[in-house]
Amino acid sequence: MPAAVYVLGLSVFALGTSEFMLAGLLQPVARDLDVTIPQAGLLISAFAIGMVVGAPVLAAATLRLPRRTTLIALLAVFGLGQVAGALAPTYGVLFASRVVSALACAGFWAVGAAVAVSLVPVNARARAMAVMVGGLSVANIAGVPAGAFLGQEFGWRSAFWAVAALSAVGLVGVVTVVPGTQPPTGADRPVLRRELRIYTDRQVWLALAVTALNGGAVFALFSYLSPLLTETAGLGERWVPTVLGLFGVGALIGTVVGGRVADGRLFGTMYLGIAASTTVLALLALTAHHPAAAVGLSLLLGVTAFFTAPALNARMFDVAGAAPTLAGATTTASFNIGNTVGPWLGGLVISAGWGYPAVAWTGALLAALALTGTALAAHWHRTAAATTTRTRIVETAAGGDHPGAATTDQPADRLP
């Protein structure tokens, strides 16, 4: 992997810490700003909404700008958003700061993913994306628990100051390591109209739906993991950073293993990871009152959720390869559609009085729908591969060559 890919992963560590750390700060934020737990949970959805809107909009707006310059500007805005959050006097101001930070975060993800993919061969895309997703995993291991610890010991605002400092470190890394490039010119010049054509492909929309459902399944539960641990499993608040750290350890394990196997077994990775998440969420719903089960299954959920992430990213680049910037933006948006809908559905379930275990059932249902979508995507992929093979046979026969030669270009399961 080029060093620039690892620097992008380091920057994603700061972005991911900000995005997810509120899962460990809901209670102190709710107490300080005098709002309910579901209202505090909407701050997670606010960030996700900003990511959904920001990824495609900023990707399109910066399509012809130098990518490194774009990354620097977006990371600077993100850091300022963290400062605004740390100083926010009211819930409304904090909500707005989360949206602004998310817009910058989304743009960075979209452009950064395109840069990472452009720096490696096609058969290493999943591994490159695993490095970037690994930044999220490390954020869950170190950043999110550290944010929860800072929130308990020094107030939740200290966590925002810490992320602002991390953003500054990432900014230095991007300036010094990520190669400077000029936008392509001539026939290679990015054309928004051409890139937008990917949205006429049903495979792109299905990949978006599967990614969103998988993200929603995980974050319906993760967003309310802290109160589930304390109010349902009966653990003390000081256990929360530890369990969040275990989730992050699982996420790192899942990312590393998933990134290794996804390039060769894309659909197999998706099937296994999503099915395992469905099972873990259902088991957690059944055993949430037992502290040991809640802790152990939180670790396993990190493994299963992030095992699938590199494959989901690579799948989008496969079906939208003609538009790499919008492919990255679409992946970012789809993950965060799930991160918006998941916490929202979880909040509805809690507000209805069904309890925190019902949030795990909600996640299991969303994961089951993602598994169904994966099966449909695999079917469409096989159909497209068979059609391509038949077309090559006909074209070769028409040209007078031996028809069988057309089937030896590449295996059907690797056809685009």
PDB file of N, CA, C and O in Angstrom, residues 270-320:
ATOM      1  N   MET A 270     -19.757 -10.929   1.593  1.00  0.00           N
ATOM      2  CA  MET A 270     -20.988 -10.220   1.931  1.00  0.00           C
ATOM      3  C   MET A 270     -22.003 -11.159   2.580  1.00  0.00           C
ATOM      4  O   MET A 270     -22.615 -10.824   3.607  1.00  0.00           O
ATOM      5  N   TYR A 271     -22.187 -12.339   1.993  1.00  0.00           N
ATOM      6  CA  TYR A 271     -23.126 -13.313   2.571  1.00  0.00           C
ATOM      7  C   TYR A 271     -22.754 -13.647   4.011  1.00  0.00           C
ATOM      8  O   TYR A 271     -23.589 -13.598   4.923  1.00  0.00           O
ATOM      9  N   LEU A 272     -21.492 -14.015   4.209  1.00  0.00           N
ATOM     10  CA  LEU A 272     -21.056 -14.475   5.534  1.00  0.00           C
ATOM     11  C   LEU A 272     -21.171 -13.366   6.569  1.00  0.00           C
ATOM     12  O   LEU A 272     -21.695 -13.580   7.666  1.00  0.00           O
ATOM     13  N   GLY A 273     -20.686 -12.166   6.229  1.00  0.00           N
ATOM     14  CA  GLY A 273     -20.697 -11.075   7.200  1.00  0.00           C
ATOM     15  C   GLY A 273     -22.096 -10.627   7.581  1.00  0.00           C
ATOM     16  O   GLY A 273     -22.396 -10.435   8.768  1.00  0.00           O
ATOM     17  N   ILE A 274     -22.973 -10.468   6.590  1.00  0.00           N
ATOM     18  CA  ILE A 274     -24.327  -9.972   6.888  1.00  0.00           C
ATOM     19  C   ILE A 274     -25.136 -11.034   7.629  1.00  0.00           C
ATOM     20  O   ILE A 274     -25.886 -10.721   8.562  1.00  0.00           O
ATOM     21  N   ALA A 275     -24.995 -12.303   7.231  1.00  0.00           N
ATOM     22  CA  ALA A 275     -25.700 -13.372   7.944  1.00  0.00           C
ATOM     23  C   ALA A 275     -25.231 -13.463   9.390  1.00  0.00           C
ATOM     24  O   ALA A 275     -26.043 -13.649  10.315  1.00  0.00           O
ATOM     25  N   ALA A 276     -23.925 -13.306   9.610  1.00  0.00           N
ATOM     26  CA  ALA A 276     -23.404 -13.360  10.971  1.00  0.00           C
ATOM     27  C   ALA A 276     -23.917 -12.182  11.802  1.00  0.00           C
ATOM     28  O   ALA A 276     -24.256 -12.345  12.990  1.00  0.00           O
ATOM     29  N   SER A 277     -23.997 -10.979  11.208  1.00  0.00           N
ATOM     30  CA  SER A 277     -24.543  -9.822  11.936  1.00  0.00           C
ATOM     31  C   SER A 277     -25.997 -10.048  12.318  1.00  0.00           C
ATOM     32  O   SER A 277     -26.428  -9.696  13.422  1.00  0.00           O
ATOM     33  N   THR A 278     -26.779 -10.639  11.413  1.00  0.00           N
ATOM     34  CA  THR A 278     -28.181 -10.946  11.711  1.00  0.00           C
ATOM     35  C   THR A 278     -28.278 -11.852  12.926  1.00  0.00           C
ATOM     36  O   THR A 278     -29.078 -11.617  13.845  1.00  0.00           O
ATOM     37  N   THR A 279     -27.447 -12.879  12.960  1.00  0.00           N
ATOM     38  CA  THR A 279     -27.463 -13.836  14.064  1.00  0.00           C
ATOM     39  C   THR A 279     -27.037 -13.185  15.376  1.00  0.00           C
ATOM     40  O   THR A 279     -27.678 -13.375  16.421  1.00  0.00           O
ATOM     41  N   VAL A 280     -25.959 -12.393  15.325  1.00  0.00           N
ATOM     42  CA  VAL A 280     -25.459 -11.750  16.542  1.00  0.00           C
ATOM     43  C   VAL A 280     -26.493 -10.789  17.120  1.00  0.00           C
ATOM     44  O   VAL A 280     -26.727 -10.752  18.340  1.00  0.00           O
ATOM     45  N   LEU A 281     -27.140 -10.014  16.261  1.00  0.00           N
ATOM     46  CA  LEU A 281     -28.149  -9.058  16.745  1.00  0.00           C
ATOM     47  C   LEU A 281     -29.345  -9.782  17.368  1.00  0.00           C
ATOM     48  O   LEU A 281     -29.875  -9.351  18.402  1.00  0.00           O
ATOM     49  N   ALA A 282     -29.775 -10.886  16.758  1.00  0.00           N
ATOM     50  CA  ALA A 282     -30.889 -11.651  17.327  1.00  0.00           C
ATOM     51  C   ALA A 282     -30.509 -12.239  18.680  1.00  0.00           C
ATOM     52  O   ALA A 282     -31.308 -12.212  19.642  1.00  0.00           O
ATOM     53  N   LEU A 283     -29.296 -12.763  18.788  1.00  0.00           N
ATOM     54  CA  LEU A 283     -28.838 -13.314  20.073  1.00  0.00           C
ATOM     55  C   LEU A 283     -28.739 -12.223  21.134  1.00  0.00           C
ATOM     56  O   LEU A 283     -29.079 -12.446  22.306  1.00  0.00           O
ATOM     57  N   LEU A 284     -28.286 -11.046  20.733  1.00  0.00           N
ATOM     58  CA  LEU A 284     -28.180  -9.945  21.686  1.00  0.00           C
ATOM     59  C   LEU A 284     -29.557  -9.515  22.182  1.00  0.00           C
ATOM     60  O   LEU A 284     -29.736  -9.198  23.367  1.00  0.00           O
ATOM     61  N   ALA A 285     -30.549  -9.522  21.297  1.00  0.00           N
ATOM     62  CA  ALA A 285     -31.910  -9.188  21.715  1.00  0.00           C
ATOM     63  C   ALA A 285     -32.429 -10.175  22.758  1.00  0.00           C
ATOM     64  O   ALA A 285     -33.148  -9.794  23.685  1.00  0.00           O
ATOM     65  N   LEU A 286     -32.040 -11.438  22.602  1.00  0.00           N
ATOM     66  CA  LEU A 286     -32.516 -12.484  23.515  1.00  0.00           C
ATOM     67  C   LEU A 286     -31.772 -12.507  24.839  1.00  0.00           C
ATOM     68  O   LEU A 286     -32.310 -12.962  25.860  1.00  0.00           O
ATOM     69  N   THR A 287     -30.522 -12.038  24.849  1.00  0.00           N
ATOM     70  CA  THR A 287     -29.674 -12.209  26.044  1.00  0.00           C
ATOM     71  C   THR A 287     -29.169 -10.889  26.608  1.00  0.00           C
ATOM     72  O   THR A 287     -28.223 -10.879  27.406  1.00  0.00           O
ATOM     73  N   ALA A 288     -29.780  -9.760  26.228  1.00  0.00           N
ATOM     74  CA  ALA A 288     -29.269  -8.450  26.627  1.00  0.00           C
ATOM     75  C   ALA A 288     -29.259  -8.236  28.134  1.00  0.00           C
ATOM     76  O   ALA A 288     -28.504  -7.394  28.640  1.00  0.00           O
ATOM     77  N   HIS A 289     -30.087  -8.979  28.874  1.00  0.00           N
ATOM     78  CA  HIS A 289     -30.130  -8.812  30.323  1.00  0.00           C
ATOM     79  C   HIS A 289     -28.958  -9.488  31.029  1.00  0.00           C
ATOM     80  O   HIS A 289     -28.784  -9.308  32.237  1.00  0.00           O
ATOM     81  N   HIS A 290     -28.178 -10.246  30.317  1.00  0.00           N
ATOM     82  CA  HIS A 290     -27.027 -10.938  30.905  1.00  0.00           C
ATOM     83  C   HIS A 290     -25.764 -10.169  30.557  1.00  0.00           C
ATOM     84  O   HIS A 290     -25.394 -10.073  29.376  1.00  0.00           O
ATOM     85  N   PRO A 291     -25.067  -9.608  31.533  1.00  0.00           N
ATOM     86  CA  PRO A 291     -23.904  -8.754  31.243  1.00  0.00           C
ATOM     87  C   PRO A 291     -22.843  -9.433  30.384  1.00  0.00           C
ATOM     88  O   PRO A 291     -22.333  -8.828  29.437  1.00  0.00           O
ATOM     89  N   ALA A 292     -22.492 -10.685  30.696  1.00  0.00           N
ATOM     90  CA  ALA A 292     -21.437 -11.368  29.940  1.00  0.00           C
ATOM     91  C   ALA A 292     -21.834 -11.534  28.476  1.00  0.00           C
ATOM     92  O   ALA A 292     -21.017 -11.343  27.569  1.00  0.00           O
ATOM     93  N   ALA A 293     -23.093 -11.870  28.227  1.00  0.00           N
ATOM     94  CA  ALA A 293     -23.560 -12.035  26.847  1.00  0.00           C
ATOM     95  C   ALA A 293     -23.547 -10.704  26.109  1.00  0.00           C
ATOM     96  O   ALA A 293     -23.128 -10.628  24.942  1.00  0.00           O
ATOM     97  N   ALA A 294     -23.986  -9.632  26.773  1.00  0.00           N
ATOM     98  CA  ALA A 294     -24.003  -8.318  26.129  1.00  0.00           C
ATOM     99  C   ALA A 294     -22.600  -7.873  25.745  1.00  0.00           C
ATOM    100  O   ALA A 294     -22.379  -7.336  24.646  1.00  0.00           O
ATOM    101  N   VAL A 295     -21.633  -8.121  26.614  1.00  0.00           N
ATOM    102  CA  VAL A 295     -20.252  -7.721  26.342  1.00  0.00           C
ATOM    103  C   VAL A 295     -19.668  -8.559  25.202  1.00  0.00           C
ATOM    104  O   VAL A 295     -19.094  -8.038  24.249  1.00  0.00           O
ATOM    105  N   GLY A 296     -19.821  -9.877  25.275  1.00  0.00           N
ATOM    106  CA  GLY A 296     -19.263 -10.759  24.257  1.00  0.00           C
ATOM    107  C   GLY A 296     -19.872 -10.538  22.889  1.00  0.00           C
ATOM    108  O   GLY A 296     -19.166 -10.517  21.870  1.00  0.00           O
ATOM    109  N   LEU A 297     -21.182 -10.344  22.841  1.00  0.00           N
ATOM    110  CA  LEU A 297     -21.845 -10.139  21.555  1.00  0.00           C
ATOM    111  C   LEU A 297     -21.535  -8.767  20.965  1.00  0.00           C
ATOM    112  O   LEU A 297     -21.550  -8.598  19.740  1.00  0.00           O
ATOM    113  N   SER A 298     -21.227  -7.778  21.807  1.00  0.00           N
ATOM    114  CA  SER A 298     -20.786  -6.474  21.296  1.00  0.00           C
ATOM    115  C   SER A 298     -19.471  -6.620  20.538  1.00  0.00           C
ATOM    116  O   SER A 298     -19.269  -6.012  19.480  1.00  0.00           O
ATOM    117  N   LEU A 299     -18.566  -7.436  21.079  1.00  0.00           N
ATOM    118  CA  LEU A 299     -17.305  -7.722  20.391  1.00  0.00           C
ATOM    119  C   LEU A 299     -17.568  -8.407  19.051  1.00  0.00           C
ATOM    120  O   LEU A 299     -17.015  -8.013  18.010  1.00  0.00           O
ATOM    121  N   LEU A 300     -18.435  -9.427  19.049  1.00  0.00           N
ATOM    122  CA  LEU A 300     -18.725 -10.166  17.818  1.00  0.00           C
ATOM    123  C   LEU A 300     -19.406  -9.289  16.774  1.00  0.00           C
ATOM    124  O   LEU A 300     -19.158  -9.432  15.578  1.00  0.00           O
ATOM    125  N   LEU A 301     -20.253  -8.362  17.221  1.00  0.00           N
ATOM    126  CA  LEU A 301     -20.921  -7.477  16.266  1.00  0.00           C
ATOM    127  C   LEU A 301     -19.909  -6.588  15.556  1.00  0.00           C
ATOM    128  O   LEU A 301     -20.041  -6.314  14.357  1.00  0.00           O
ATOM    129  N   GLY A 302     -18.885  -6.133  16.279  1.00  0.00           N
ATOM    130  CA  GLY A 302     -17.827  -5.363  15.632  1.00  0.00           C
ATOM    131  C   GLY A 302     -17.138  -6.167  14.546  1.00  0.00           C
ATOM    132  O   GLY A 302     -16.859  -5.664  13.457  1.00  0.00           O
ATOM    133  N   VAL A 303     -16.876  -7.466  14.828  1.00  0.00           N
ATOM    134  CA  VAL A 303     -16.228  -8.326  13.835  1.00  0.00           C
ATOM    135  C   VAL A 303     -17.103  -8.476  12.595  1.00  0.00           C
ATOM    136  O   VAL A 303     -16.663  -8.256  11.462  1.00  0.00           O
ATOM    137  N   THR A 304     -18.350  -8.852  12.791  1.00  0.00           N
ATOM    138  CA  THR A 304     -19.221  -9.155  11.646  1.00  0.00           C
ATOM    139  C   THR A 304     -19.549  -7.912  10.830  1.00  0.00           C
ATOM    140  O   THR A 304     -19.582  -7.958   9.590  1.00  0.00           O
ATOM    141  N   ALA A 305     -19.784  -6.786  11.497  1.00  0.00           N
ATOM    142  CA  ALA A 305     -20.156  -5.566  10.777  1.00  0.00           C
ATOM    143  C   ALA A 305     -19.026  -5.083   9.880  1.00  0.00           C
ATOM    144  O   ALA A 305     -19.236  -4.732   8.714  1.00  0.00           O
ATOM    145  N   PHE A 306     -17.802  -5.059  10.404  1.00  0.00           N
ATOM    146  CA  PHE A 306     -16.693  -4.509   9.644  1.00  0.00           C
ATOM    147  C   PHE A 306     -16.032  -5.548   8.744  1.00  0.00           C
ATOM    148  O   PHE A 306     -15.285  -5.186   7.837  1.00  0.00           O
ATOM    149  N   PHE A 307     -16.300  -6.825   8.951  1.00  0.00           N
ATOM    150  CA  PHE A 307     -15.864  -7.856   8.015  1.00  0.00           C
ATOM    151  C   PHE A 307     -16.469  -7.605   6.638  1.00  0.00           C
ATOM    152  O   PHE A 307     -15.843  -7.841   5.603  1.00  0.00           O
ATOM    153  N   THR A 308     -17.683  -7.098   6.618  1.00  0.00           N
ATOM    154  CA  THR A 308     -18.409  -6.869   5.374  1.00  0.00           C
ATOM    155  C   THR A 308     -18.041  -5.556   4.701  1.00  0.00           C
ATOM    156  O   THR A 308     -18.181  -5.420   3.480  1.00  0.00           O
ATOM    157  N   ALA A 309     -17.544  -4.573   5.448  1.00  0.00           N
ATOM    158  CA  ALA A 309     -17.361  -3.221   4.924  1.00  0.00           C
ATOM    159  C   ALA A 309     -16.443  -3.134   3.702  1.00  0.00           C
ATOM    160  O   ALA A 309     -16.798  -2.470   2.719  1.00  0.00           O
ATOM    161  N   PRO A 310     -15.252  -3.763   3.687  1.00  0.00           N
ATOM    162  CA  PRO A 310     -14.422  -3.658   2.480  1.00  0.00           C
ATOM    163  C   PRO A 310     -15.114  -4.223   1.239  1.00  0.00           C
ATOM    164  O   PRO A 310     -14.974  -3.673   0.138  1.00  0.00           O
ATOM    165  N   ALA A 311     -15.861  -5.314   1.402  1.00  0.00           N
ATOM    166  CA  ALA A 311     -16.559  -5.910   0.263  1.00  0.00           C
ATOM    167  C   ALA A 311     -17.645  -4.985  -0.254  1.00  0.00           C
ATOM    168  O   ALA A 311     -17.841  -4.839  -1.475  1.00  0.00           O
ATOM    169  N   LEU A 312     -18.387  -4.336   0.635  1.00  0.00           N
ATOM    170  CA  LEU A 312     -19.438  -3.415   0.210  1.00  0.00           C
ATOM    171  C   LEU A 312     -18.844  -2.229  -0.549  1.00  0.00           C
ATOM    172  O   LEU A 312     -19.401  -1.773  -1.555  1.00  0.00           O
ATOM    173  N   ASN A 313     -17.702  -1.718  -0.066  1.00  0.00           N
ATOM    174  CA  ASN A 313     -17.029  -0.626  -0.777  1.00  0.00           C
ATOM    175  C   ASN A 313     -16.558  -1.079  -2.151  1.00  0.00           C
ATOM    176  O   ASN A 313     -16.768  -0.389  -3.157  1.00  0.00           O
ATOM    177  N   ALA A 314     -15.903  -2.233  -2.196  1.00  0.00           N
ATOM    178  CA  ALA A 314     -15.375  -2.721  -3.473  1.00  0.00           C
ATOM    179  C   ALA A 314     -16.497  -3.016  -4.458  1.00  0.00           C
ATOM    180  O   ALA A 314     -16.352  -2.795  -5.666  1.00  0.00           O
ATOM    181  N   ARG A 315     -17.616  -3.521  -3.970  1.00  0.00           N
ATOM    182  CA  ARG A 315     -18.749  -3.820  -4.841  1.00  0.00           C
ATOM    183  C   ARG A 315     -19.256  -2.561  -5.542  1.00  0.00           C
ATOM    184  O   ARG A 315     -19.545  -2.573  -6.739  1.00  0.00           O
ATOM    185  N   MET A 316     -19.331  -1.458  -4.802  1.00  0.00           N
ATOM    186  CA  MET A 316     -19.789  -0.218  -5.417  1.00  0.00           C
ATOM    187  C   MET A 316     -18.824   0.253  -6.491  1.00  0.00           C
ATOM    188  O   MET A 316     -19.237   0.715  -7.573  1.00  0.00           O
ATOM    189  N   PHE A 317     -17.528   0.141  -6.253  1.00  0.00           N
ATOM    190  CA  PHE A 317     -16.559   0.550  -7.271  1.00  0.00           C
ATOM    191  C   PHE A 317     -16.611  -0.380  -8.478  1.00  0.00           C
ATOM    192  O   PHE A 317     -16.313   0.028  -9.603  1.00  0.00           O
ATOM    193  N   ASP A 318     -16.980  -1.653  -8.260  1.00  0.00           N
ATOM    194  CA  ASP A 318     -17.126  -2.578  -9.385  1.00  0.00           C
ATOM    195  C   ASP A 318     -18.278  -2.178 -10.301  1.00  0.00           C
ATOM    196  O   ASP A 318     -18.152  -2.186 -11.524  1.00  0.00           O
ATOM    197  N   VAL A 319     -19.430  -1.842  -9.701  1.00  0.00           N
ATOM    198  CA  VAL A 319     -20.614  -1.556 -10.517  1.00  0.00           C
ATOM    199  C   VAL A 319     -20.654  -0.114 -10.997  1.00  0.00           C
ATOM    200  O   VAL A 319     -21.439   0.216 -11.890  1.00  0.00           O
ATOM    201  N   ALA A 320     -19.829   0.756 -10.407  1.00  0.00           N
ATOM    202  CA  ALA A 320     -19.820   2.173 -10.812  1.00  0.00           C
ATOM    203  C   ALA A 320     -18.412   2.620 -11.140  1.00  0.00           C
ATOM    204  O   ALA A 320     -18.040   3.768 -10.907  1.00  0.00           O
TER     205      ALA A 320
END
